[in-house]
Amino acid sequence: MIEAVRYAEERHWEIVPGTRLIEEDGPARCSCGLPNCPLPGAHPTTQDWQRRASAGPGVVRRWWTEQPQSSILLPTGRSFDALDVPEVAGCLALARMERLQLQLGPVVSVPAVAGQRGRRLLFLVLPGAVAKLPEMLRKLGWGPGRLDLAVHGEGDWIVAPPSRIGPYSFAQWARPPSALNRWLPDAAELINPLAYACGRDAPAARVVPPPKARPQAAPVRSR
């Protein structure tokens, strides 16, 4: 609860409670009830989650008082978008950005979704990156699907630390929110080092399949 309230109070981010892991009576399972949930314990609980999102500290505090084990979901396309890259490429790009003294926002490290490997780094940038990304990559010489580089924008969400994602993984801050990164960069300021880092492992003819669809929210079943 402390972290969720802090995000609302200090960053004015809109927040919505997600599902949670249930670890009683057997292996850990998602509270949504789906036996093969691709994001166990880390997705919205209802179809109207976007409407429910709130940046009010009092509302957020009440939610986590009632459901303290809920994951913390941050809607994208509002206060920020998130550029999504593999962790190895993201760390390479992050080191280069720091050497160049680029303005950086918070960076989240999360486990990969079903069908991907390893972890991912999510670079928070100003909203509007979804519309800009294809043209920015084209100008750098990268066609659609050539890079493992995606963006989360309007209608999507990211999972905020310290939420659990599955029985063994957590969302973590690679660069936590601070007074120094309150002002987010535009995606155009970060796209060059990110594309370069992702391109190092991209064969010339590589076509990356689109990410799998997010699981549809399901009502939480009572225990």
PDB file of C-alpha atoms in Angstrom:
ATOM      1  CA  MET A   1       0.000   0.000   0.000  1.00  0.00           C
ATOM      2  CA  ILE A   2       2.796   2.435   0.843  1.00  0.00           C
ATOM      3  CA  GLU A   3       4.229   2.359  -2.675  1.00  0.00           C
ATOM      4  CA  ALA A   4       0.851   2.762  -4.386  1.00  0.00           C
ATOM      5  CA  VAL A   5      -0.033   5.794  -2.251  1.00  0.00           C
ATOM      6  CA  ARG A   6       3.430   7.271  -2.837  1.00  0.00           C
ATOM      7  CA  TYR A   7       3.011   7.052  -6.608  1.00  0.00           C
ATOM      8  CA  ALA A   8      -0.273   8.956  -6.335  1.00  0.00           C
ATOM      9  CA  GLU A   9       0.991  11.536  -3.852  1.00  0.00           C
ATOM     10  CA  GLU A  10       4.474  12.217  -5.210  1.00  0.00           C
ATOM     11  CA  ARG A  11       4.094  11.573  -8.952  1.00  0.00           C
ATOM     12  CA  HIS A  12       0.346  12.128  -9.427  1.00  0.00           C
ATOM     13  CA  TRP A  13       0.190   8.921 -11.443  1.00  0.00           C
ATOM     14  CA  GLU A  14      -3.180   7.309 -12.024  1.00  0.00           C
ATOM     15  CA  ILE A  15      -3.329   3.860 -10.485  1.00  0.00           C
ATOM     16  CA  VAL A  16      -5.661   0.889 -10.551  1.00  0.00           C
ATOM     17  CA  PRO A  17      -5.486  -2.253  -8.393  1.00  0.00           C
ATOM     18  CA  GLY A  18      -4.801  -5.440 -10.314  1.00  0.00           C
ATOM     19  CA  THR A  19      -5.201  -9.115  -9.554  1.00  0.00           C
ATOM     20  CA  ARG A  20      -3.217 -10.828  -6.833  1.00  0.00           C
ATOM     21  CA  LEU A  21      -1.588 -14.201  -6.251  1.00  0.00           C
ATOM     22  CA  ILE A  22      -3.391 -16.728  -4.106  1.00  0.00           C
ATOM     23  CA  GLU A  23      -0.986 -19.127  -2.415  1.00  0.00           C
ATOM     24  CA  GLU A  24      -3.330 -21.116  -0.217  1.00  0.00           C
ATOM     25  CA  ASP A  25      -4.275 -24.724  -0.874  1.00  0.00           C
ATOM     26  CA  GLY A  26      -1.648 -25.576  -3.468  1.00  0.00           C
ATOM     27  CA  PRO A  27       0.532 -23.793  -6.027  1.00  0.00           C
ATOM     28  CA  ALA A  28       0.270 -20.039  -6.408  1.00  0.00           C
ATOM     29  CA  ARG A  29      -2.494 -19.030  -8.797  1.00  0.00           C
ATOM     30  CA  CYS A  30      -3.974 -15.792 -10.112  1.00  0.00           C
ATOM     31  CA  SER A  31      -7.044 -14.438  -8.378  1.00  0.00           C
ATOM     32  CA  CYS A  32      -8.751 -14.142 -11.809  1.00  0.00           C
ATOM     33  CA  GLY A  33      -9.368 -17.892 -11.703  1.00  0.00           C
ATOM     34  CA  LEU A  34      -7.885 -18.716 -15.111  1.00  0.00           C
ATOM     35  CA  PRO A  35      -5.757 -21.885 -14.743  1.00  0.00           C
ATOM     36  CA  ASN A  36      -3.196 -20.770 -17.374  1.00  0.00           C
ATOM     37  CA  CYS A  37      -3.235 -17.019 -16.780  1.00  0.00           C
ATOM     38  CA  PRO A  38      -0.347 -15.462 -18.801  1.00  0.00           C
ATOM     39  CA  LEU A  39       0.144 -12.641 -16.268  1.00  0.00           C
ATOM     40  CA  PRO A  40      -0.693 -14.264 -12.924  1.00  0.00           C
ATOM     41  CA  GLY A  41      -1.297 -11.696 -10.243  1.00  0.00           C
ATOM     42  CA  ALA A  42      -0.585  -8.718 -12.503  1.00  0.00           C
ATOM     43  CA  HIS A  43      -3.485  -7.659 -14.747  1.00  0.00           C
ATOM     44  CA  PRO A  44      -6.757  -5.731 -14.361  1.00  0.00           C
ATOM     45  CA  THR A  45      -9.642  -7.294 -12.509  1.00  0.00           C
ATOM     46  CA  THR A  46     -12.475  -5.729 -14.531  1.00  0.00           C
ATOM     47  CA  GLN A  47     -13.198  -4.630 -18.086  1.00  0.00           C
ATOM     48  CA  ASP A  48     -13.709  -1.016 -16.966  1.00  0.00           C
ATOM     49  CA  TRP A  49     -10.302  -0.709 -15.296  1.00  0.00           C
ATOM     50  CA  GLN A  50      -9.419   2.407 -17.314  1.00  0.00           C
ATOM     51  CA  ARG A  51     -12.432   4.268 -15.978  1.00  0.00           C
ATOM     52  CA  ARG A  52     -11.667   3.218 -12.410  1.00  0.00           C
ATOM     53  CA  ALA A  53      -8.057   4.443 -12.413  1.00  0.00           C
ATOM     54  CA  SER A  54      -7.436   7.246  -9.928  1.00  0.00           C
ATOM     55  CA  ALA A  55      -4.608   9.502  -8.795  1.00  0.00           C
ATOM     56  CA  GLY A  56      -6.398  10.374  -5.549  1.00  0.00           C
ATOM     57  CA  PRO A  57      -4.260   9.279  -2.574  1.00  0.00           C
ATOM     58  CA  GLY A  58      -7.359   8.697  -0.448  1.00  0.00           C
ATOM     59  CA  VAL A  59      -8.933   6.435  -3.056  1.00  0.00           C
ATOM     60  CA  VAL A  60      -5.685   4.521  -3.561  1.00  0.00           C
ATOM     61  CA  ARG A  61      -5.216   4.106   0.198  1.00  0.00           C
ATOM     62  CA  ARG A  62      -8.728   2.702   0.540  1.00  0.00           C
ATOM     63  CA  TRP A  63      -8.177   0.221  -2.304  1.00  0.00           C
ATOM     64  CA  TRP A  64      -5.029  -1.228  -0.775  1.00  0.00           C
ATOM     65  CA  THR A  65      -6.484  -1.255   2.711  1.00  0.00           C
ATOM     66  CA  GLU A  66      -9.263  -3.477   1.379  1.00  0.00           C
ATOM     67  CA  GLN A  67      -6.994  -5.608  -0.870  1.00  0.00           C
ATOM     68  CA  PRO A  68      -3.404  -5.203   0.374  1.00  0.00           C
ATOM     69  CA  GLN A  69      -2.013  -7.928  -1.921  1.00  0.00           C
ATOM     70  CA  SER A  70      -3.296  -6.399  -5.161  1.00  0.00           C
ATOM     71  CA  SER A  71      -0.737  -5.647  -7.855  1.00  0.00           C
ATOM     72  CA  ILE A  72      -0.142  -1.992  -8.724  1.00  0.00           C
ATOM     73  CA  LEU A  73      -1.072  -1.159 -12.313  1.00  0.00           C
ATOM     74  CA  LEU A  74      -0.196   2.164 -13.959  1.00  0.00           C
ATOM     75  CA  PRO A  75      -2.268   3.039 -17.067  1.00  0.00           C
ATOM     76  CA  THR A  76      -0.094   4.231 -19.950  1.00  0.00           C
ATOM     77  CA  GLY A  77      -1.012   6.950 -22.409  1.00  0.00           C
ATOM     78  CA  ARG A  78      -1.913   9.350 -19.617  1.00  0.00           C
ATOM     79  CA  SER A  79       0.994  10.602 -17.512  1.00  0.00           C
ATOM     80  CA  PHE A  80       3.471   8.636 -19.591  1.00  0.00           C
ATOM     81  CA  ASP A  81       4.063   6.007 -22.270  1.00  0.00           C
ATOM     82  CA  ALA A  82       6.639   3.235 -21.849  1.00  0.00           C
ATOM     83  CA  LEU A  83       9.251   2.055 -24.376  1.00  0.00           C
ATOM     84  CA  ASP A  84       9.659  -1.709 -23.916  1.00  0.00           C
ATOM     85  CA  VAL A  85      12.938  -3.501 -24.787  1.00  0.00           C
ATOM     86  CA  PRO A  86      14.776  -6.694 -23.737  1.00  0.00           C
ATOM     87  CA  GLU A  87      16.730  -6.245 -20.510  1.00  0.00           C
ATOM     88  CA  VAL A  88      20.145  -6.882 -22.096  1.00  0.00           C
ATOM     89  CA  ALA A  89      19.570  -4.283 -24.810  1.00  0.00           C
ATOM     90  CA  GLY A  90      18.005  -1.926 -22.292  1.00  0.00           C
ATOM     91  CA  CYS A  91      21.010  -2.080 -19.977  1.00  0.00           C
ATOM     92  CA  LEU A  92      23.370  -1.412 -22.897  1.00  0.00           C
ATOM     93  CA  ALA A  93      21.260   1.572 -23.970  1.00  0.00           C
ATOM     94  CA  LEU A  94      20.962   2.825 -20.394  1.00  0.00           C
ATOM     95  CA  ALA A  95      24.739   2.873 -19.957  1.00  0.00           C
ATOM     96  CA  ARG A  96      25.120   4.781 -23.218  1.00  0.00           C
ATOM     97  CA  MET A  97      22.418   7.281 -22.243  1.00  0.00           C
ATOM     98  CA  GLU A  98      24.129   7.956 -18.936  1.00  0.00           C
ATOM     99  CA  ARG A  99      27.462   8.545 -20.675  1.00  0.00           C
ATOM    100  CA  LEU A 100      25.732  10.997 -23.018  1.00  0.00           C
ATOM    101  CA  GLN A 101      24.033  12.599 -20.000  1.00  0.00           C
ATOM    102  CA  LEU A 102      20.611  12.294 -21.588  1.00  0.00           C
ATOM    103  CA  GLN A 103      17.580  13.226 -19.543  1.00  0.00           C
ATOM    104  CA  LEU A 104      16.029  10.006 -18.281  1.00  0.00           C
ATOM    105  CA  GLY A 105      12.813   9.179 -16.516  1.00  0.00           C
ATOM    106  CA  PRO A 106      12.142   6.174 -14.283  1.00  0.00           C
ATOM    107  CA  VAL A 107      12.897   2.733 -15.744  1.00  0.00           C
ATOM    108  CA  VAL A 108      11.027  -0.416 -14.702  1.00  0.00           C
ATOM    109  CA  SER A 109      12.328  -3.984 -14.909  1.00  0.00           C
ATOM    110  CA  VAL A 110       9.633  -6.630 -15.343  1.00  0.00           C
ATOM    111  CA  PRO A 111       9.506 -10.324 -16.274  1.00  0.00           C
ATOM    112  CA  ALA A 112       8.771 -11.085 -19.912  1.00  0.00           C
ATOM    113  CA  VAL A 113       5.230 -12.095 -20.839  1.00  0.00           C
ATOM    114  CA  ALA A 114       4.351 -15.539 -22.124  1.00  0.00           C
ATOM    115  CA  GLY A 115       6.220 -16.314 -25.336  1.00  0.00           C
ATOM    116  CA  GLN A 116       9.216 -14.098 -24.496  1.00  0.00           C
ATOM    117  CA  ARG A 117      12.390 -14.779 -22.555  1.00  0.00           C
ATOM    118  CA  GLY A 118      14.222 -13.023 -19.763  1.00  0.00           C
ATOM    119  CA  ARG A 119      13.165  -9.675 -18.408  1.00  0.00           C
ATOM    120  CA  ARG A 120      12.204  -6.376 -20.023  1.00  0.00           C
ATOM    121  CA  LEU A 121      13.113  -2.772 -19.311  1.00  0.00           C
ATOM    122  CA  LEU A 122      10.378  -0.153 -19.619  1.00  0.00           C
ATOM    123  CA  PHE A 123      11.580   3.433 -20.157  1.00  0.00           C
ATOM    124  CA  LEU A 124       8.946   5.978 -19.124  1.00  0.00           C
ATOM    125  CA  VAL A 125       8.569   8.809 -21.648  1.00  0.00           C
ATOM    126  CA  LEU A 126       6.080  11.561 -22.406  1.00  0.00           C
ATOM    127  CA  PRO A 127       2.694  10.412 -23.754  1.00  0.00           C
ATOM    128  CA  GLY A 128       2.292  10.187 -27.519  1.00  0.00           C
ATOM    129  CA  ALA A 129       5.108   7.738 -28.261  1.00  0.00           C
ATOM    130  CA  VAL A 130       2.764   5.191 -29.865  1.00  0.00           C
ATOM    131  CA  ALA A 131       2.021   7.461 -32.814  1.00  0.00           C
ATOM    132  CA  LYS A 132       5.639   8.546 -33.220  1.00  0.00           C
ATOM    133  CA  LEU A 133       7.480   5.235 -32.919  1.00  0.00           C
ATOM    134  CA  PRO A 134       7.021   3.776 -36.454  1.00  0.00           C
ATOM    135  CA  GLU A 135       8.259   6.960 -38.148  1.00  0.00           C
ATOM    136  CA  MET A 136      11.156   7.376 -35.727  1.00  0.00           C
ATOM    137  CA  LEU A 137      12.329   3.821 -36.416  1.00  0.00           C
ATOM    138  CA  ARG A 138      11.866   4.270 -40.171  1.00  0.00           C
ATOM    139  CA  LYS A 139      14.151   7.308 -40.128  1.00  0.00           C
ATOM    140  CA  LEU A 140      16.771   5.182 -38.376  1.00  0.00           C
ATOM    141  CA  GLY A 141      16.498   2.537 -41.090  1.00  0.00           C
ATOM    142  CA  TRP A 142      14.394  -0.014 -39.221  1.00  0.00           C
ATOM    143  CA  GLY A 143      11.229  -1.328 -40.833  1.00  0.00           C
ATOM    144  CA  PRO A 144       8.172  -2.662 -38.997  1.00  0.00           C
ATOM    145  CA  GLY A 145       8.847  -5.769 -36.921  1.00  0.00           C
ATOM    146  CA  ARG A 146      12.630  -5.636 -37.343  1.00  0.00           C
ATOM    147  CA  LEU A 147      13.408  -4.722 -33.741  1.00  0.00           C
ATOM    148  CA  ASP A 148      12.236  -6.152 -30.438  1.00  0.00           C
ATOM    149  CA  LEU A 149      11.153  -2.673 -29.360  1.00  0.00           C
ATOM    150  CA  ALA A 150       7.558  -1.909 -28.441  1.00  0.00           C
ATOM    151  CA  VAL A 151       5.630   0.862 -26.760  1.00  0.00           C
ATOM    152  CA  HIS A 152       2.807   0.880 -24.219  1.00  0.00           C
ATOM    153  CA  GLY A 153       0.378   3.741 -24.724  1.00  0.00           C
ATOM    154  CA  GLU A 154      -3.295   4.582 -24.428  1.00  0.00           C
ATOM    155  CA  GLY A 155      -5.432   1.610 -23.442  1.00  0.00           C
ATOM    156  CA  ASP A 156      -2.506  -0.367 -21.990  1.00  0.00           C
ATOM    157  CA  TRP A 157      -0.785  -0.562 -18.625  1.00  0.00           C
ATOM    158  CA  ILE A 158       2.464  -1.462 -16.920  1.00  0.00           C
ATOM    159  CA  VAL A 159       3.001  -3.234 -13.609  1.00  0.00           C
ATOM    160  CA  ALA A 160       4.658  -1.081 -10.946  1.00  0.00           C
ATOM    161  CA  PRO A 161       7.095  -2.251  -8.260  1.00  0.00           C
ATOM    162  CA  PRO A 162       6.997  -4.046  -5.922  1.00  0.00           C
ATOM    163  CA  SER A 163       4.166  -6.056  -7.476  1.00  0.00           C
ATOM    164  CA  ARG A 164       4.614  -9.789  -7.924  1.00  0.00           C
ATOM    165  CA  ILE A 165       4.240 -11.206 -11.426  1.00  0.00           C
ATOM    166  CA  GLY A 166       3.849 -14.935 -11.130  1.00  0.00           C
ATOM    167  CA  PRO A 167       5.043 -16.971  -8.160  1.00  0.00           C
ATOM    168  CA  TYR A 168       8.759 -16.149  -8.505  1.00  0.00           C
ATOM    169  CA  SER A 169       9.121 -12.715 -10.105  1.00  0.00           C
ATOM    170  CA  PHE A 170       8.650  -9.087  -9.149  1.00  0.00           C
ATOM    171  CA  ALA A 171       8.507  -5.747 -10.909  1.00  0.00           C
ATOM    172  CA  GLN A 172      11.543  -3.699  -9.844  1.00  0.00           C
ATOM    173  CA  TRP A 173      12.918  -0.221 -10.479  1.00  0.00           C
ATOM    174  CA  ALA A 174      16.067  -0.116 -12.598  1.00  0.00           C
ATOM    175  CA  ARG A 175      15.941   3.678 -12.117  1.00  0.00           C
ATOM    176  CA  PRO A 176      13.456   4.581  -9.367  1.00  0.00           C
ATOM    177  CA  PRO A 177      11.341   7.742  -9.428  1.00  0.00           C
ATOM    178  CA  SER A 178      13.158  10.674  -7.851  1.00  0.00           C
ATOM    179  CA  ALA A 179      13.255  14.457  -7.832  1.00  0.00           C
ATOM    180  CA  LEU A 180      15.896  14.274 -10.577  1.00  0.00           C
ATOM    181  CA  ASN A 181      13.704  12.417 -13.076  1.00  0.00           C
ATOM    182  CA  ARG A 182      10.331  14.026 -12.404  1.00  0.00           C
ATOM    183  CA  TRP A 183      10.357  15.548 -15.912  1.00  0.00           C
ATOM    184  CA  LEU A 184      10.098  12.802 -18.490  1.00  0.00           C
ATOM    185  CA  PRO A 185      11.968  12.791 -21.800  1.00  0.00           C
ATOM    186  CA  ASP A 186      10.317  12.619 -25.188  1.00  0.00           C
ATOM    187  CA  ALA A 187      10.618   9.240 -26.899  1.00  0.00           C
ATOM    188  CA  ALA A 188      12.640  10.902 -29.680  1.00  0.00           C
ATOM    189  CA  GLU A 189      15.434  11.632 -27.187  1.00  0.00           C
ATOM    190  CA  LEU A 190      15.891   7.947 -26.319  1.00  0.00           C
ATOM    191  CA  ILE A 191      15.008   6.123 -29.510  1.00  0.00           C
ATOM    192  CA  ASN A 192      18.472   6.258 -31.106  1.00  0.00           C
ATOM    193  CA  PRO A 193      20.385   4.444 -28.309  1.00  0.00           C
ATOM    194  CA  LEU A 194      17.490   2.050 -27.739  1.00  0.00           C
ATOM    195  CA  ALA A 195      17.212   1.116 -31.412  1.00  0.00           C
ATOM    196  CA  TYR A 196      20.993   0.737 -31.681  1.00  0.00           C
ATOM    197  CA  ALA A 197      21.099  -1.598 -28.674  1.00  0.00           C
ATOM    198  CA  CYS A 198      18.149  -3.676 -29.911  1.00  0.00           C
ATOM    199  CA  GLY A 199      19.623  -3.774 -33.423  1.00  0.00           C
ATOM    200  CA  ARG A 200      22.872  -5.387 -32.279  1.00  0.00           C
ATOM    201  CA  ASP A 201      21.023  -8.696 -31.874  1.00  0.00           C
ATOM    202  CA  ALA A 202      18.607  -8.284 -34.785  1.00  0.00           C
ATOM    203  CA  PRO A 203      19.549 -10.335 -37.895  1.00  0.00           C
ATOM    204  CA  ALA A 204      18.993  -8.530 -41.183  1.00  0.00           C
ATOM    205  CA  ALA A 205      15.922 -10.580 -42.059  1.00  0.00           C
ATOM    206  CA  ARG A 206      14.552 -10.937 -38.561  1.00  0.00           C
ATOM    207  CA  VAL A 207      10.825 -10.404 -38.123  1.00  0.00           C
ATOM    208  CA  VAL A 208       9.689 -10.218 -34.522  1.00  0.00           C
ATOM    209  CA  PRO A 209       6.123 -11.466 -34.032  1.00  0.00           C
ATOM    210  CA  PRO A 210       3.760  -8.964 -32.455  1.00  0.00           C
ATOM    211  CA  PRO A 211       3.318  -9.304 -28.680  1.00  0.00           C
ATOM    212  CA  LYS A 212       0.527 -11.545 -27.560  1.00  0.00           C
ATOM    213  CA  ALA A 213      -2.703  -9.878 -26.626  1.00  0.00           C
ATOM    214  CA  ARG A 214      -3.197  -8.926 -23.017  1.00  0.00           C
ATOM    215  CA  PRO A 215      -5.456 -11.320 -21.138  1.00  0.00           C
ATOM    216  CA  GLN A 216      -8.994 -10.087 -20.828  1.00  0.00           C
ATOM    217  CA  ALA A 217      -9.857  -8.990 -17.345  1.00  0.00           C
ATOM    218  CA  ALA A 218     -11.937 -11.468 -15.406  1.00  0.00           C
ATOM    219  CA  PRO A 219     -13.868 -10.914 -12.202  1.00  0.00           C
ATOM    220  CA  VAL A 220     -11.992 -11.999  -9.097  1.00  0.00           C
ATOM    221  CA  ARG A 221     -13.414 -15.154  -7.627  1.00  0.00           C
ATOM    222  CA  SER A 222     -13.930 -15.242  -3.921  1.00  0.00           C
ATOM    223  CA  ARG A 223     -11.894 -17.698  -1.951  1.00  0.00           C
TER     224      ARG A 223
END
